[in-house]
């Protein structure tokens, strides 16, 4: 006999509508920025540059999605294995599903859904899975910061703003490493449910830090992953840059800056904001605009690749979300 369907509370319905409106607003803002940006650059110039693109390099850039997914899954398997057995195939499915959800959720929050998918298996429950997913995102931030900081030692700091951003990234990366290294588990669980869930998530993340080999491997994989991400964008750039491209160190410093700005929850998936920063940092502007389009294409490709994973993991994710909601009520 099928289970009775519980009515949706009016407050939940209103909250859902507000979220939908927020998504539509952020997408609209991003599209509006792109329209203004492309008009100033010139649609004809962009089309002309795209017509000169090197198809071999475009194909090579697309093939780099394969090692990216494998490295992301490897890192997630390492992190998740500290709490529960996690096969590489399941890790790939979770990573692809999270990447697909990143397109509709701001600030890469789709990646947090990996924690919900892992929630049934870990000792700390859904909260523990979310804690591991948060650590995974922190590893992403650290990996991108390391790539930017390392490239900055070889690239020119063209403006005081670029120099300030690079210096702040170096300081932030060092501080994040120190914080992650010195953090300690919480001995007592708070009484309030929400705070207790946060404590369980924190303790689950701390268990990763206790496994030195896994901890070191996760850090190294994070740097490798973002070297692959930025390297892919660099190959896209070479495909449209023409005979006099910028040095590799310049792209490896400036692209991460645009990615960091794109992570701000201003537009959906960073559309518009990331493109604007790229146009500010890379010349000619029509080439920078095309690089921005390729950055957006990366999210679209990952979203498409993640559709089968969403279909297979969707019911499990829905149940995990419902359990998480009930535990916080």
mmCIF file of C-alpha atoms in Angstrom:
data_model
loop_
_atom_site.group_PDB
_atom_site.id
_atom_site.type_symbol
_atom_site.label_atom_id
_atom_site.label_comp_id
_atom_site.label_asym_id
_atom_site.label_seq_id
_atom_site.Cartn_x
_atom_site.Cartn_y
_atom_site.Cartn_z
ATOM 1 C CA UNK A 1 0.000 0.000 0.000
ATOM 2 C CA UNK A 2 1.534 3.375 -0.987
ATOM 3 C CA UNK A 3 2.429 5.775 1.785
ATOM 4 C CA UNK A 4 0.081 8.763 2.158
ATOM 5 C CA UNK A 5 1.439 12.001 0.734
ATOM 6 C CA UNK A 6 1.879 14.609 3.436
ATOM 7 C CA UNK A 7 0.573 18.081 2.558
ATOM 8 C CA UNK A 8 3.240 20.720 1.976
ATOM 9 C CA UNK A 9 3.088 23.432 4.671
ATOM 10 C CA UNK A 10 2.270 26.938 3.364
ATOM 11 C CA UNK A 11 5.545 28.268 4.794
ATOM 12 C CA UNK A 12 7.525 25.670 2.838
ATOM 13 C CA UNK A 13 5.623 26.564 -0.340
ATOM 14 C CA UNK A 14 6.370 30.257 0.159
ATOM 15 C CA UNK A 15 10.029 29.480 0.817
ATOM 16 C CA UNK A 16 10.192 27.431 -2.374
ATOM 17 C CA UNK A 17 8.748 30.312 -4.384
ATOM 18 C CA UNK A 18 11.286 32.733 -2.925
ATOM 19 C CA UNK A 19 14.134 30.380 -3.844
ATOM 20 C CA UNK A 20 12.809 30.099 -7.401
ATOM 21 C CA UNK A 21 12.547 33.875 -7.699
ATOM 22 C CA UNK A 22 16.079 34.238 -6.350
ATOM 23 C CA UNK A 23 17.440 31.780 -8.921
ATOM 24 C CA UNK A 24 15.593 33.561 -11.727
ATOM 25 C CA UNK A 25 16.884 36.926 -10.499
ATOM 26 C CA UNK A 26 20.516 35.765 -10.323
ATOM 27 C CA UNK A 27 20.271 34.201 -13.775
ATOM 28 C CA UNK A 28 18.685 37.366 -15.156
ATOM 29 C CA UNK A 29 21.416 39.520 -13.642
ATOM 30 C CA UNK A 30 24.111 37.337 -15.155
ATOM 31 C CA UNK A 31 22.516 37.414 -18.609
ATOM 32 C CA UNK A 32 22.083 41.194 -18.378
ATOM 33 C CA UNK A 33 25.776 41.637 -17.561
ATOM 34 C CA UNK A 34 26.720 39.456 -20.529
ATOM 35 C CA UNK A 35 24.488 41.430 -22.926
ATOM 36 C CA UNK A 36 26.025 44.746 -21.848
ATOM 37 C CA UNK A 37 29.526 43.279 -21.979
ATOM 38 C CA UNK A 38 29.154 41.756 -25.438
ATOM 39 C CA UNK A 39 27.593 44.904 -26.861
ATOM 40 C CA UNK A 40 30.558 46.953 -25.702
ATOM 41 C CA UNK A 41 33.036 44.454 -27.122
ATOM 42 C CA UNK A 42 31.136 43.908 -30.363
ATOM 43 C CA UNK A 43 29.245 40.815 -31.390
ATOM 44 C CA UNK A 44 30.869 40.796 -34.849
ATOM 45 C CA UNK A 45 34.386 40.824 -33.396
ATOM 46 C CA UNK A 46 33.582 37.894 -31.117
ATOM 47 C CA UNK A 47 32.092 35.871 -33.975
ATOM 48 C CA UNK A 48 35.147 36.638 -36.107
ATOM 49 C CA UNK A 49 37.544 35.479 -33.388
ATOM 50 C CA UNK A 50 35.495 32.340 -32.813
ATOM 51 C CA UNK A 51 35.731 31.544 -36.505
ATOM 52 C CA UNK A 52 39.529 31.539 -36.196
ATOM 53 C CA UNK A 53 39.520 29.039 -33.291
ATOM 54 C CA UNK A 54 41.849 26.055 -33.538
ATOM 55 C CA UNK A 55 39.592 22.948 -33.549
ATOM 56 C CA UNK A 56 42.416 20.643 -32.445
ATOM 57 C CA UNK A 57 42.988 22.638 -29.280
ATOM 58 C CA UNK A 58 39.269 22.840 -28.623
ATOM 59 C CA UNK A 59 39.028 19.049 -28.772
ATOM 60 C CA UNK A 60 42.102 18.699 -26.535
ATOM 61 C CA UNK A 61 40.493 21.019 -23.981
ATOM 62 C CA UNK A 62 37.267 18.995 -23.997
ATOM 63 C CA UNK A 63 39.193 15.769 -23.401
ATOM 64 C CA UNK A 64 40.562 17.259 -20.168
ATOM 65 C CA UNK A 65 37.128 16.718 -18.596
ATOM 66 C CA UNK A 66 38.064 13.042 -18.219
ATOM 67 C CA UNK A 67 41.038 13.468 -15.850
ATOM 68 C CA UNK A 68 39.184 16.218 -13.980
ATOM 69 C CA UNK A 69 36.280 13.933 -13.117
ATOM 70 C CA UNK A 70 38.641 11.105 -12.173
ATOM 71 C CA UNK A 71 40.697 13.319 -9.843
ATOM 72 C CA UNK A 72 37.550 14.800 -8.233
ATOM 73 C CA UNK A 73 36.178 11.316 -7.643
ATOM 74 C CA UNK A 74 39.507 10.078 -6.272
ATOM 75 C CA UNK A 75 39.666 12.928 -3.767
ATOM 76 C CA UNK A 76 36.042 12.424 -2.703
ATOM 77 C CA UNK A 77 36.658 8.707 -2.305
ATOM 78 C CA UNK A 78 39.648 9.432 -0.057
ATOM 79 C CA UNK A 79 37.703 11.904 2.084
ATOM 80 C CA UNK A 80 34.541 9.788 2.254
ATOM 81 C CA UNK A 81 36.440 6.587 3.069
ATOM 82 C CA UNK A 82 37.383 8.019 6.470
ATOM 83 C CA UNK A 83 33.750 7.637 7.513
ATOM 84 C CA UNK A 84 32.394 4.751 5.399
ATOM 85 C CA UNK A 85 33.420 2.411 2.587
ATOM 86 C CA UNK A 86 33.077 4.313 -0.692
ATOM 87 C CA UNK A 87 33.766 2.752 -4.068
ATOM 88 C CA UNK A 88 35.317 4.733 -6.899
ATOM 89 C CA UNK A 89 32.247 4.246 -9.105
ATOM 90 C CA UNK A 90 29.920 5.631 -6.436
ATOM 91 C CA UNK A 91 32.321 8.527 -5.861
ATOM 92 C CA UNK A 92 32.178 9.331 -9.600
ATOM 93 C CA UNK A 93 28.375 9.295 -9.547
ATOM 94 C CA UNK A 94 28.248 11.612 -6.542
ATOM 95 C CA UNK A 95 30.758 14.019 -8.079
ATOM 96 C CA UNK A 96 28.904 14.144 -11.397
ATOM 97 C CA UNK A 97 25.537 14.627 -9.682
ATOM 98 C CA UNK A 98 26.946 17.464 -7.566
ATOM 99 C CA UNK A 99 28.483 19.090 -10.648
ATOM 100 C CA UNK A 100 25.113 18.959 -12.381
ATOM 101 C CA UNK A 101 23.385 20.608 -9.421
ATOM 102 C CA UNK A 102 26.027 23.377 -9.371
ATOM 103 C CA UNK A 103 24.348 24.843 -12.439
ATOM 104 C CA UNK A 104 21.127 25.605 -10.538
ATOM 105 C CA UNK A 105 22.548 26.269 -7.073
ATOM 106 C CA UNK A 106 24.656 29.340 -6.190
ATOM 107 C CA UNK A 107 28.289 29.267 -5.019
ATOM 108 C CA UNK A 108 28.804 25.621 -6.059
ATOM 109 C CA UNK A 109 26.378 24.419 -3.380
ATOM 110 C CA UNK A 110 25.585 21.444 -5.578
ATOM 111 C CA UNK A 111 28.845 19.962 -4.342
ATOM 112 C CA UNK A 112 27.369 19.860 -0.846
ATOM 113 C CA UNK A 113 24.815 17.327 -2.084
ATOM 114 C CA UNK A 114 27.620 14.763 -2.165
ATOM 115 C CA UNK A 115 27.475 14.871 1.610
ATOM 116 C CA UNK A 116 23.740 14.170 1.594
ATOM 117 C CA UNK A 117 24.287 11.206 -0.709
ATOM 118 C CA UNK A 118 26.934 9.891 1.687
ATOM 119 C CA UNK A 119 24.841 10.619 4.786
ATOM 120 C CA UNK A 120 23.295 7.149 5.104
ATOM 121 C CA UNK A 121 26.700 5.498 5.218
ATOM 122 C CA UNK A 122 28.694 7.630 7.664
ATOM 123 C CA UNK A 123 28.718 7.251 11.425
ATOM 124 C CA UNK A 124 27.797 10.900 11.991
ATOM 125 C CA UNK A 125 24.759 10.684 9.704
ATOM 126 C CA UNK A 126 23.719 13.417 7.274
ATOM 127 C CA UNK A 127 25.546 16.042 9.343
ATOM 128 C CA UNK A 128 28.762 14.045 9.017
ATOM 129 C CA UNK A 129 28.318 13.730 5.262
ATOM 130 C CA UNK A 130 27.794 17.481 4.948
ATOM 131 C CA UNK A 131 30.889 18.083 7.060
ATOM 132 C CA UNK A 132 32.944 15.958 4.687
ATOM 133 C CA UNK A 133 31.456 17.787 1.697
ATOM 134 C CA UNK A 134 32.350 21.120 3.294
ATOM 135 C CA UNK A 135 35.916 19.920 3.772
ATOM 136 C CA UNK A 136 35.940 18.888 0.116
ATOM 137 C CA UNK A 137 34.916 22.434 -0.844
ATOM 138 C CA UNK A 138 37.597 23.913 1.400
ATOM 139 C CA UNK A 139 40.113 21.707 -0.378
ATOM 140 C CA UNK A 140 38.861 23.194 -3.655
ATOM 141 C CA UNK A 141 39.380 26.707 -2.345
ATOM 142 C CA UNK A 142 42.868 25.834 -1.144
ATOM 143 C CA UNK A 143 43.828 24.124 -4.400
ATOM 144 C CA UNK A 144 42.708 27.109 -6.486
ATOM 145 C CA UNK A 145 44.514 29.514 -4.142
ATOM 146 C CA UNK A 146 47.749 27.525 -4.403
ATOM 147 C CA UNK A 147 47.577 27.550 -8.215
ATOM 148 C CA UNK A 148 46.989 31.314 -8.234
ATOM 149 C CA UNK A 149 49.725 31.987 -5.668
ATOM 150 C CA UNK A 150 52.291 29.821 -7.467
ATOM 151 C CA UNK A 151 51.574 31.399 -10.852
ATOM 152 C CA UNK A 152 51.882 34.864 -9.315
ATOM 153 C CA UNK A 153 55.559 34.274 -8.565
ATOM 154 C CA UNK A 154 56.226 34.072 -12.323
ATOM 155 C CA UNK A 155 53.560 36.441 -13.679
ATOM 156 C CA UNK A 156 53.605 40.228 -13.739
ATOM 157 C CA UNK A 157 51.447 42.136 -11.251
ATOM 158 C CA UNK A 158 50.063 44.602 -13.785
ATOM 159 C CA UNK A 159 48.037 46.771 -11.403
ATOM 160 C CA UNK A 160 47.985 47.419 -7.630
ATOM 161 C CA UNK A 161 44.600 45.663 -7.474
ATOM 162 C CA UNK A 162 46.006 42.504 -9.070
ATOM 163 C CA UNK A 163 48.999 42.602 -6.734
ATOM 164 C CA UNK A 164 46.698 43.050 -3.730
ATOM 165 C CA UNK A 165 44.484 40.149 -4.815
ATOM 166 C CA UNK A 166 47.523 37.907 -5.285
ATOM 167 C CA UNK A 167 49.009 38.860 -1.902
ATOM 168 C CA UNK A 168 45.660 38.329 -0.151
ATOM 169 C CA UNK A 169 45.348 34.911 -1.803
ATOM 170 C CA UNK A 170 48.809 33.897 -0.573
ATOM 171 C CA UNK A 171 48.002 34.999 2.984
ATOM 172 C CA UNK A 172 44.572 33.360 2.860
ATOM 173 C CA UNK A 173 46.007 30.056 1.629
ATOM 174 C CA UNK A 174 48.569 29.976 4.433
ATOM 175 C CA UNK A 175 45.926 30.848 7.037
ATOM 176 C CA UNK A 176 43.574 28.137 5.738
ATOM 177 C CA UNK A 177 46.318 25.516 5.912
ATOM 178 C CA UNK A 178 47.144 26.561 9.483
ATOM 179 C CA UNK A 179 43.488 26.492 10.558
ATOM 180 C CA UNK A 180 42.921 23.073 9.015
ATOM 181 C CA UNK A 181 46.096 21.772 10.638
ATOM 182 C CA UNK A 182 45.401 22.979 14.181
ATOM 183 C CA UNK A 183 41.670 22.258 14.365
ATOM 184 C CA UNK A 184 40.595 19.831 17.077
ATOM 185 C CA UNK A 185 37.395 17.790 17.518
ATOM 186 C CA UNK A 186 34.586 18.935 19.803
ATOM 187 C CA UNK A 187 34.504 16.728 22.887
ATOM 188 C CA UNK A 188 30.892 17.513 23.820
ATOM 189 C CA UNK A 189 27.898 17.679 21.560
ATOM 190 C CA UNK A 190 25.730 20.805 22.063
ATOM 191 C CA UNK A 191 22.115 20.346 23.102
ATOM 192 C CA UNK A 192 20.491 22.385 20.349
ATOM 193 C CA UNK A 193 19.810 20.236 17.282
ATOM 194 C CA UNK A 194 21.195 22.562 14.635
ATOM 195 C CA UNK A 195 24.366 23.314 16.597
ATOM 196 C CA UNK A 196 24.770 19.620 17.414
ATOM 197 C CA UNK A 197 24.521 18.784 13.698
ATOM 198 C CA UNK A 198 27.237 21.333 12.937
ATOM 199 C CA UNK A 199 29.406 19.771 15.632
ATOM 200 C CA UNK A 200 28.963 16.295 14.146
ATOM 201 C CA UNK A 201 29.905 17.610 10.723
ATOM 202 C CA UNK A 202 32.996 19.302 12.136
ATOM 203 C CA UNK A 203 34.097 16.135 13.912
ATOM 204 C CA UNK A 204 33.617 14.088 10.740
ATOM 205 C CA UNK A 205 35.868 16.515 8.879
ATOM 206 C CA UNK A 206 38.450 16.336 11.648
ATOM 207 C CA UNK A 207 38.695 12.575 11.241
ATOM 208 C CA UNK A 208 40.097 13.199 7.742
ATOM 209 C CA UNK A 209 42.857 15.343 9.210
ATOM 210 C CA UNK A 210 43.808 12.526 11.566
ATOM 211 C CA UNK A 211 44.577 10.213 8.628
ATOM 212 C CA UNK A 212 47.866 11.728 7.499
ATOM 213 C CA UNK A 213 48.157 9.837 4.222
ATOM 214 C CA UNK A 214 44.580 10.667 3.238
ATOM 215 C CA UNK A 215 45.008 14.260 4.397
ATOM 216 C CA UNK A 216 48.189 14.751 2.345
ATOM 217 C CA UNK A 217 46.710 12.946 -0.646
ATOM 218 C CA UNK A 218 43.598 15.133 -0.580
ATOM 219 C CA UNK A 219 45.690 18.299 -0.507
ATOM 220 C CA UNK A 220 47.872 17.170 -3.406
ATOM 221 C CA UNK A 221 44.870 16.068 -5.450
ATOM 222 C CA UNK A 222 43.235 19.458 -4.856
ATOM 223 C CA UNK A 223 46.216 21.287 -6.320
ATOM 224 C CA UNK A 224 46.384 18.830 -9.241
ATOM 225 C CA UNK A 225 42.664 19.223 -9.854
ATOM 226 C CA UNK A 226 42.824 22.993 -10.127
ATOM 227 C CA UNK A 227 45.934 22.821 -12.256
ATOM 228 C CA UNK A 228 43.824 20.678 -14.626
ATOM 229 C CA UNK A 229 40.872 23.103 -14.441
ATOM 230 C CA UNK A 230 42.960 26.184 -15.184
ATOM 231 C CA UNK A 231 45.028 24.229 -17.695
ATOM 232 C CA UNK A 232 41.848 23.374 -19.589
ATOM 233 C CA UNK A 233 40.858 27.046 -19.689
ATOM 234 C CA UNK A 234 44.388 27.872 -20.867
ATOM 235 C CA UNK A 235 44.009 25.428 -23.780
ATOM 236 C CA UNK A 236 40.646 27.050 -24.629
ATOM 237 C CA UNK A 237 42.456 30.406 -24.532
ATOM 238 C CA UNK A 238 45.200 29.150 -26.863
ATOM 239 C CA UNK A 239 42.527 27.983 -29.300
ATOM 240 C CA UNK A 240 41.284 31.558 -29.799
ATOM 241 C CA UNK A 241 44.247 33.714 -28.737
ATOM 242 C CA UNK A 242 45.931 33.951 -32.127
ATOM 243 C CA UNK A 243 49.676 34.155 -32.827
ATOM 244 C CA UNK A 244 50.698 36.151 -29.722
ATOM 245 C CA UNK A 245 49.127 34.599 -26.599
ATOM 246 C CA UNK A 246 49.946 35.691 -23.071
ATOM 247 C CA UNK A 247 52.506 33.592 -21.172
ATOM 248 C CA UNK A 248 51.110 30.576 -19.339
ATOM 249 C CA UNK A 249 51.861 32.092 -15.901
ATOM 250 C CA UNK A 250 49.730 35.146 -16.731
ATOM 251 C CA UNK A 251 46.692 33.006 -17.542
ATOM 252 C CA UNK A 252 47.259 30.734 -14.540
ATOM 253 C CA UNK A 253 47.150 33.806 -12.275
ATOM 254 C CA UNK A 254 44.348 35.799 -13.879
ATOM 255 C CA UNK A 255 41.862 32.985 -14.551
ATOM 256 C CA UNK A 256 41.744 31.898 -10.863
ATOM 257 C CA UNK A 257 41.029 35.515 -9.906
ATOM 258 C CA UNK A 258 37.988 35.480 -12.182
ATOM 259 C CA UNK A 259 36.921 32.089 -10.815
ATOM 260 C CA UNK A 260 37.104 33.359 -7.227
ATOM 261 C CA UNK A 261 34.950 36.378 -8.128
ATOM 262 C CA UNK A 262 32.534 34.055 -9.940
ATOM 263 C CA UNK A 263 32.051 32.060 -6.733
ATOM 264 C CA UNK A 264 30.341 35.048 -5.110
ATOM 265 C CA UNK A 265 26.554 34.379 -4.956
ATOM 266 C CA UNK A 266 25.706 37.330 -7.201
ATOM 267 C CA UNK A 267 24.781 35.480 -10.384
ATOM 268 C CA UNK A 268 23.887 31.898 -11.226
ATOM 269 C CA UNK A 269 27.068 29.777 -11.646
ATOM 270 C CA UNK A 270 29.142 32.975 -11.832
ATOM 271 C CA UNK A 271 27.717 33.879 -15.260
ATOM 272 C CA UNK A 272 28.514 37.495 -16.056
ATOM 273 C CA UNK A 273 30.678 38.323 -13.037
ATOM 274 C CA UNK A 274 33.396 35.849 -14.037
ATOM 275 C CA UNK A 275 33.240 37.064 -17.652
ATOM 276 C CA UNK A 276 33.553 40.705 -16.597
ATOM 277 C CA UNK A 277 36.694 40.037 -14.567
ATOM 278 C CA UNK A 278 38.245 38.069 -17.441
ATOM 279 C CA UNK A 279 37.636 40.988 -19.801
ATOM 280 C CA UNK A 280 39.265 43.341 -17.283
ATOM 281 C CA UNK A 281 42.364 41.150 -16.920
ATOM 282 C CA UNK A 282 42.923 39.705 -20.415
ATOM 283 C CA UNK A 283 43.352 41.467 -23.753
ATOM 284 C CA UNK A 284 42.123 41.565 -26.452
ATOM 285 C CA UNK A 285 38.683 41.826 -24.890
ATOM 286 C CA UNK A 286 36.913 39.747 -27.530
ATOM 287 C CA UNK A 287 39.279 36.848 -26.774
ATOM 288 C CA UNK A 288 38.652 37.252 -23.030
ATOM 289 C CA UNK A 289 34.894 37.195 -23.680
ATOM 290 C CA UNK A 290 35.254 33.927 -25.590
ATOM 291 C CA UNK A 291 37.283 32.461 -22.729
ATOM 292 C CA UNK A 292 34.407 33.436 -20.440
ATOM 293 C CA UNK A 293 31.986 31.590 -22.726
ATOM 294 C CA UNK A 294 34.197 28.510 -22.585
ATOM 295 C CA UNK A 295 34.202 28.746 -18.766
ATOM 296 C CA UNK A 296 30.403 28.672 -18.818
ATOM 297 C CA UNK A 297 30.545 25.794 -21.317
ATOM 298 C CA UNK A 298 32.525 23.819 -18.735
ATOM 299 C CA UNK A 299 29.595 24.001 -16.304
ATOM 300 C CA UNK A 300 27.136 23.032 -19.037
ATOM 301 C CA UNK A 301 29.192 19.993 -20.062
ATOM 302 C CA UNK A 302 29.566 18.842 -16.444
ATOM 303 C CA UNK A 303 25.829 19.349 -15.916
ATOM 304 C CA UNK A 304 25.016 17.171 -18.922
ATOM 305 C CA UNK A 305 27.481 14.490 -17.815
ATOM 306 C CA UNK A 306 25.844 14.502 -14.387
ATOM 307 C CA UNK A 307 22.253 13.954 -15.593
ATOM 308 C CA UNK A 308 22.443 10.116 -15.486
ATOM 309 C CA UNK A 309 23.896 10.336 -11.971
ATOM 310 C CA UNK A 310 21.095 12.684 -10.902
ATOM 311 C CA UNK A 311 18.524 10.240 -12.249
ATOM 312 C CA UNK A 312 20.047 7.280 -10.419
ATOM 313 C CA UNK A 313 20.749 9.112 -7.162
ATOM 314 C CA UNK A 314 17.721 11.433 -7.203
ATOM 315 C CA UNK A 315 15.402 9.360 -4.969
ATOM 316 C CA UNK A 316 18.213 8.766 -2.483
ATOM 317 C CA UNK A 317 19.000 12.499 -2.409
ATOM 318 C CA UNK A 318 15.343 13.390 -1.891
ATOM 319 C CA UNK A 319 15.046 11.025 1.074
ATOM 320 C CA UNK A 320 18.250 12.393 2.585
ATOM 321 C CA UNK A 321 16.964 15.974 2.294
ATOM 322 C CA UNK A 322 13.692 15.004 3.978
ATOM 323 C CA UNK A 323 15.506 13.278 6.868
ATOM 324 C CA UNK A 324 17.789 16.255 7.302
ATOM 325 C CA UNK A 325 14.781 18.593 7.429
ATOM 326 C CA UNK A 326 12.998 16.472 10.046
ATOM 327 C CA UNK A 327 16.061 16.275 12.299
ATOM 328 C CA UNK A 328 16.367 20.057 12.421
ATOM 329 C CA UNK A 329 12.679 20.670 13.215
#
